[in-house]
mmCIF file of C-alpha atoms in Angstrom:
data_model
loop_
_atom_site.group_PDB
_atom_site.id
_atom_site.type_symbol
_atom_site.label_atom_id
_atom_site.label_comp_id
_atom_site.label_asym_id
_atom_site.label_seq_id
_atom_site.Cartn_x
_atom_site.Cartn_y
_atom_site.Cartn_z
ATOM 1 C CA UNK A 226 64.674 145.579 246.311
ATOM 2 C CA UNK A 227 63.128 142.159 245.864
ATOM 3 C CA UNK A 228 59.465 141.214 246.200
ATOM 4 C CA UNK A 229 58.303 137.620 246.761
ATOM 5 C CA UNK A 230 54.976 135.822 247.517
ATOM 6 C CA UNK A 231 54.192 134.180 250.844
ATOM 7 C CA UNK A 232 56.357 131.202 251.814
ATOM 8 C CA UNK A 233 58.574 131.791 248.590
ATOM 9 C CA UNK A 234 60.408 129.538 247.407
ATOM 10 C CA UNK A 235 57.785 127.142 248.736
ATOM 11 C CA UNK A 236 54.107 127.354 247.614
ATOM 12 C CA UNK A 237 51.738 129.699 248.926
ATOM 13 C CA UNK A 238 48.443 129.022 250.853
ATOM 14 C CA UNK A 239 45.172 128.841 248.837
ATOM 15 C CA UNK A 240 43.246 131.957 248.317
ATOM 16 C CA UNK A 241 46.364 134.080 249.113
ATOM 17 C CA UNK A 242 46.364 137.642 247.763
ATOM 18 C CA UNK A 243 49.727 139.299 247.058
ATOM 19 C CA UNK A 244 49.801 142.969 245.916
ATOM 20 C CA UNK A 245 52.605 145.642 245.921
ATOM 21 C CA UNK A 246 52.337 149.368 245.118
ATOM 22 C CA UNK A 247 55.494 150.972 243.783
ATOM 23 C CA UNK A 248 55.418 154.587 243.691
ATOM 24 C CA UNK A 249 58.202 156.456 241.656
ATOM 25 C CA UNK A 250 58.616 160.218 241.688
ATOM 26 C CA UNK A 251 57.584 162.101 238.586
ATOM 27 C CA UNK A 252 60.432 161.909 235.904
ATOM 28 C CA UNK A 253 61.909 158.888 237.266
ATOM 29 C CA UNK A 254 61.738 155.455 235.773
ATOM 30 C CA UNK A 255 61.975 151.872 237.348
ATOM 31 C CA UNK A 256 62.880 148.588 235.778
ATOM 32 C CA UNK A 257 61.020 145.466 236.688
ATOM 33 C CA UNK A 258 62.964 142.158 236.304
ATOM 34 C CA UNK A 259 61.241 138.821 236.888
ATOM 35 C CA UNK A 260 63.731 136.054 237.882
ATOM 36 C CA UNK A 261 61.573 133.031 239.250
ATOM 37 C CA UNK A 262 57.961 133.341 238.058
ATOM 38 C CA UNK A 263 55.810 130.149 238.139
ATOM 39 C CA UNK A 264 52.272 130.695 236.842
ATOM 40 C CA UNK A 265 49.349 128.114 236.787
ATOM 41 C CA UNK A 266 48.692 126.524 233.435
ATOM 42 C CA UNK A 267 46.775 128.399 230.770
ATOM 43 C CA UNK A 268 43.063 128.982 231.618
ATOM 44 C CA UNK A 269 43.510 129.679 235.365
ATOM 45 C CA UNK A 270 41.883 132.893 236.219
ATOM 46 C CA UNK A 271 43.383 132.933 239.726
ATOM 47 C CA UNK A 272 47.094 133.044 239.152
ATOM 48 C CA UNK A 273 48.090 136.253 237.233
ATOM 49 C CA UNK A 274 50.534 139.234 237.093
ATOM 50 C CA UNK A 275 49.314 142.630 236.427
ATOM 51 C CA UNK A 276 51.405 145.682 235.979
ATOM 52 C CA UNK A 277 49.652 149.085 235.949
ATOM 53 C CA UNK A 278 51.114 152.365 234.966
ATOM 54 C CA UNK A 279 50.183 155.701 236.366
ATOM 55 C CA UNK A 280 48.356 157.203 239.489
ATOM 56 C CA UNK A 281 45.003 156.020 238.057
ATOM 57 C CA UNK A 282 46.254 152.456 237.414
ATOM 58 C CA UNK A 283 46.185 152.220 233.733
ATOM 59 C CA UNK A 284 46.885 148.674 232.430
ATOM 60 C CA UNK A 285 50.124 148.449 230.502
#
């Protein structure tokens, strides 16, 4: 499948929050591929990508 932010490929509205939860059965693996990722410049705390692993959201 494909995930994208609101209004993609245009800009998203200020103060937007995009969050996806992907659940995979135990023993299975997923592959994340990022094709078009445009982040704010260094030092911006509002624009980020976080990938968590496990049922308790362990950062990885």
